[in-house]
Amino acid sequence: MSAAPRIDVLGLFPEWIRQFTEIGVVGRAMRRRLLHCEAWQLRDFADDVHRTVDDRTYGGGPGMVMLIEPLRRALTAIRAADPRPAHTIYLSPQGRVLDQAKVRELASRPRLVLLCGRYEGVDERLLDAEVDEEISIGDYVLSGGEPAACVLIDAVGRLVEGALNDPASAAQDSFEDGLLDCPHFTRPEQHELGTVPAVLTSGDHKAIARWRRQQSLGRTWQRRPDLLEKIALSRADQALLDQFRLDLQQTEPDAD
Ligand code: ADE
């Protein structure tokens, strides 16, 4: 068996990452040695007694910028810790927004290095020289990259082989085929909040698969029409969606 995929995280708050990677699916994958995560303290690579890792921004203005040299020394040490090529990512709101296709691509790499910023950012020259890509987890600003790194580790970690108890559940996730997931129900069948759709208790597996597909299509159309524009629907899918819209018109005539 080849060595487990490895994710190294560099920043000022390695405790964030250490605690996060002990919990849930990622924690289990770590304990089973299916995934290896390591958190590094950037201050350990400073060269003064104050452990300075930032300085004022050229051109003036508020905020501090992370220095080139401590980052460079840290990245050299991190890369030397494992011989496999490391794909280096800087987490920032300026990056390309993370989606499931990117998560799948990252999950296929043997080694990732995640760089977490604080302050106003990182000296641009370091990014140009050492970083392969910049990733954002959404159009909002966090106080630092660590929570974004945790999001990325979770999304990638659950795709590592053996991380999920039931691998089929990853295949049916939202976004895996460009659509949102269908609704799910469990016992009791009858409840004051409603009754489980009859098709799901019919035992007719073909009808159930058709209903689920139709719900996925319908929900995506209702909630994330932007996703539908990115995929080409088969004739069968288009027919399911048309029927969903027709049914909706009949139950909610005012709905668009
Ligand atoms: N750091 C600060 N905000 C961020 C965001 N939205 N995504 C990734 N890293 C960040």
Tab-separated table of N, CA, C and O in Angstrom, residues 87-91 95-109 112 114 132-137 151-153 155-157 159 175-176 230:
chain	number	residue	atom	x	y	z
A	87	HIS	N	1.981	20.083	-3.135
A	87	HIS	CA	1.197	21.116	-3.818
A	87	HIS	C	0.856	22.175	-2.770
A	87	HIS	O	0.195	21.881	-1.771
A	88	THR	N	1.321	23.409	-2.997
A	88	THR	CA	1.230	24.429	-1.950
A	88	THR	C	0.104	25.414	-2.233
A	88	THR	O	0.025	26.008	-3.314
A	89	ILE	N	-0.757	25.566	-1.228
A	89	ILE	CA	-1.974	26.382	-1.367
A	89	ILE	C	-1.954	27.499	-0.327
A	89	ILE	O	-1.681	27.243	0.857
A	90	TYR	N	-2.247	28.700	-0.771
A	90	TYR	CA	-2.431	29.813	0.173
A	90	TYR	C	-3.929	30.065	0.303
A	90	TYR	O	-4.625	30.267	-0.704
A	91	LEU	N	-4.426	30.034	1.540
A	91	LEU	CA	-5.858	30.270	1.766
A	91	LEU	C	-6.104	31.764	1.928
A	91	LEU	O	-5.541	32.397	2.829
A	95	GLY	N	-8.530	34.041	-3.474
A	95	GLY	CA	-8.343	32.809	-4.240
A	95	GLY	C	-9.568	32.411	-5.036
A	95	GLY	O	-10.645	32.997	-4.921
A	96	ARG	N	-9.396	31.368	-5.809
A	96	ARG	CA	-10.498	30.748	-6.538
A	96	ARG	C	-11.391	30.053	-5.504
A	96	ARG	O	-10.904	29.421	-4.566
A	97	VAL	N	-12.709	30.190	-5.645
A	97	VAL	CA	-13.616	29.651	-4.615
A	97	VAL	C	-13.660	28.118	-4.709
A	97	VAL	O	-13.841	27.557	-5.792
A	98	LEU	N	-13.484	27.477	-3.554
A	98	LEU	CA	-13.446	26.014	-3.475
A	98	LEU	C	-14.787	25.409	-3.894
A	98	LEU	O	-15.841	25.874	-3.461
A	99	ASP	N	-14.744	24.383	-4.735
A	99	ASP	CA	-15.959	23.612	-5.043
A	99	ASP	C	-15.603	22.127	-5.039
A	99	ASP	O	-14.446	21.759	-4.861
A	100	GLN	N	-16.613	21.281	-5.231
A	100	GLN	CA	-16.384	19.841	-5.073
A	100	GLN	C	-15.420	19.299	-6.128
A	100	GLN	O	-14.666	18.369	-5.858
A	101	ALA	N	-15.425	19.893	-7.341
A	101	ALA	CA	-14.494	19.430	-8.382
A	101	ALA	C	-13.053	19.697	-7.931
A	101	ALA	O	-12.170	18.851	-8.091
A	102	LYS	N	-12.812	20.855	-7.354
A	102	LYS	CA	-11.462	21.185	-6.854
A	102	LYS	C	-11.107	20.263	-5.679
A	102	LYS	O	-9.976	19.795	-5.564
A	103	VAL	N	-12.088	20.002	-4.803
A	103	VAL	CA	-11.833	19.095	-3.669
A	103	VAL	C	-11.394	17.720	-4.188
A	103	VAL	O	-10.414	17.139	-3.693
A	104	ARG	N	-12.091	17.219	-5.202
A	104	ARG	CA	-11.723	15.906	-5.767
A	104	ARG	C	-10.305	15.936	-6.327
A	104	ARG	O	-9.532	15.016	-6.135
A	105	GLU	N	-9.986	17.022	-7.025
A	105	GLU	CA	-8.643	17.132	-7.600
A	105	GLU	C	-7.588	17.140	-6.478
A	105	GLU	O	-6.587	16.438	-6.558
A	106	LEU	N	-7.846	17.905	-5.423
A	106	LEU	CA	-6.869	17.971	-4.323
A	106	LEU	C	-6.751	16.619	-3.614
A	106	LEU	O	-5.660	16.230	-3.181
A	107	ALA	N	-7.885	15.900	-3.524
A	107	ALA	CA	-7.865	14.594	-2.836
A	107	ALA	C	-7.038	13.573	-3.615
A	107	ALA	O	-6.639	12.556	-3.053
A	108	SER	N	-6.778	13.834	-4.895
A	108	SER	CA	-5.989	12.873	-5.677
A	108	SER	C	-4.483	13.132	-5.544
A	108	SER	O	-3.678	12.384	-6.068
A	109	ARG	N	-4.109	14.196	-4.830
A	109	ARG	CA	-2.678	14.503	-4.683
A	109	ARG	C	-2.119	13.840	-3.435
A	109	ARG	O	-2.776	13.796	-2.402
A	112	LEU	N	-0.338	17.900	0.325
A	112	LEU	CA	-0.729	19.310	0.231
A	112	LEU	C	-0.039	20.076	1.352
A	112	LEU	O	0.125	19.555	2.462
A	114	LEU	N	-0.725	23.707	3.244
A	114	LEU	CA	-1.678	24.818	3.333
A	114	LEU	C	-1.039	25.955	4.122
A	114	LEU	O	-0.600	25.757	5.263
A	132	ASP	N	1.473	27.396	-5.278
A	132	ASP	CA	0.944	26.896	-6.554
A	132	ASP	C	-0.436	27.471	-6.863
A	132	ASP	O	-0.773	27.698	-8.005
A	133	GLU	N	-1.254	27.642	-5.818
A	133	GLU	CA	-2.566	28.242	-6.073
A	133	GLU	C	-3.136	28.853	-4.804
A	133	GLU	O	-2.767	28.485	-3.689
A	134	GLU	N	-4.071	29.779	-5.012
A	134	GLU	CA	-4.721	30.473	-3.906
A	134	GLU	C	-6.172	30.009	-3.893
A	134	GLU	O	-6.833	30.016	-4.934
A	135	ILE	N	-6.662	29.624	-2.713
A	135	ILE	CA	-8.039	29.132	-2.613
A	135	ILE	C	-8.782	29.898	-1.529
A	135	ILE	O	-8.253	30.146	-0.440
A	136	SER	N	-10.041	30.252	-1.856
A	136	SER	CA	-10.947	30.894	-0.899
A	136	SER	C	-12.052	29.908	-0.589
A	136	SER	O	-12.420	29.093	-1.437
A	137	ILE	N	-12.620	29.962	0.639
A	137	ILE	CA	-13.768	29.086	0.906
A	137	ILE	C	-15.087	29.834	0.740
A	137	ILE	O	-16.154	29.275	1.003
A	151	VAL	N	-11.806	23.578	6.825
A	151	VAL	CA	-12.855	23.249	5.841
A	151	VAL	C	-12.256	22.409	4.720
A	151	VAL	O	-12.801	21.368	4.333
A	152	LEU	N	-11.128	22.845	4.210
A	152	LEU	CA	-10.490	22.117	3.103
A	152	LEU	C	-10.066	20.709	3.547
A	152	LEU	O	-10.297	19.725	2.835
A	153	ILE	N	-9.481	20.608	4.744
A	153	ILE	CA	-9.042	19.290	5.232
A	153	ILE	C	-10.251	18.361	5.388
A	153	ILE	O	-10.194	17.175	5.047
A	155	ALA	N	-13.180	18.472	3.760
A	155	ALA	CA	-13.744	18.096	2.458
A	155	ALA	C	-12.837	17.099	1.736
A	155	ALA	O	-13.320	16.143	1.121
A	156	VAL	N	-11.530	17.309	1.824
A	156	VAL	CA	-10.569	16.400	1.168
A	156	VAL	C	-10.471	15.091	1.964
A	156	VAL	O	-10.489	14.005	1.397
A	157	GLY	N	-10.395	15.209	3.289
A	157	GLY	CA	-10.162	14.045	4.154
A	157	GLY	C	-11.256	12.990	4.022
A	157	GLY	O	-10.966	11.794	4.045
A	159	LEU	N	-12.807	12.174	1.481
A	159	LEU	CA	-12.698	11.444	0.211
A	159	LEU	C	-11.529	10.460	0.205
A	159	LEU	O	-11.386	9.678	-0.726
A	175	PHE	N	-23.424	17.838	-5.185
A	175	PHE	CA	-22.340	18.342	-6.052
A	175	PHE	C	-21.554	17.257	-6.768
A	175	PHE	O	-20.841	17.543	-7.703
A	176	GLU	N	-21.642	15.969	-6.312
A	176	GLU	CA	-20.799	14.962	-6.957
A	176	GLU	C	-21.134	14.864	-8.441
A	176	GLU	O	-20.273	14.624	-9.246
A	230	LYS	N	-24.522	24.941	-15.572
A	230	LYS	CA	-23.180	24.415	-15.867
A	230	LYS	C	-23.209	22.993	-16.402
A	230	LYS	O	-22.175	22.460	-16.775
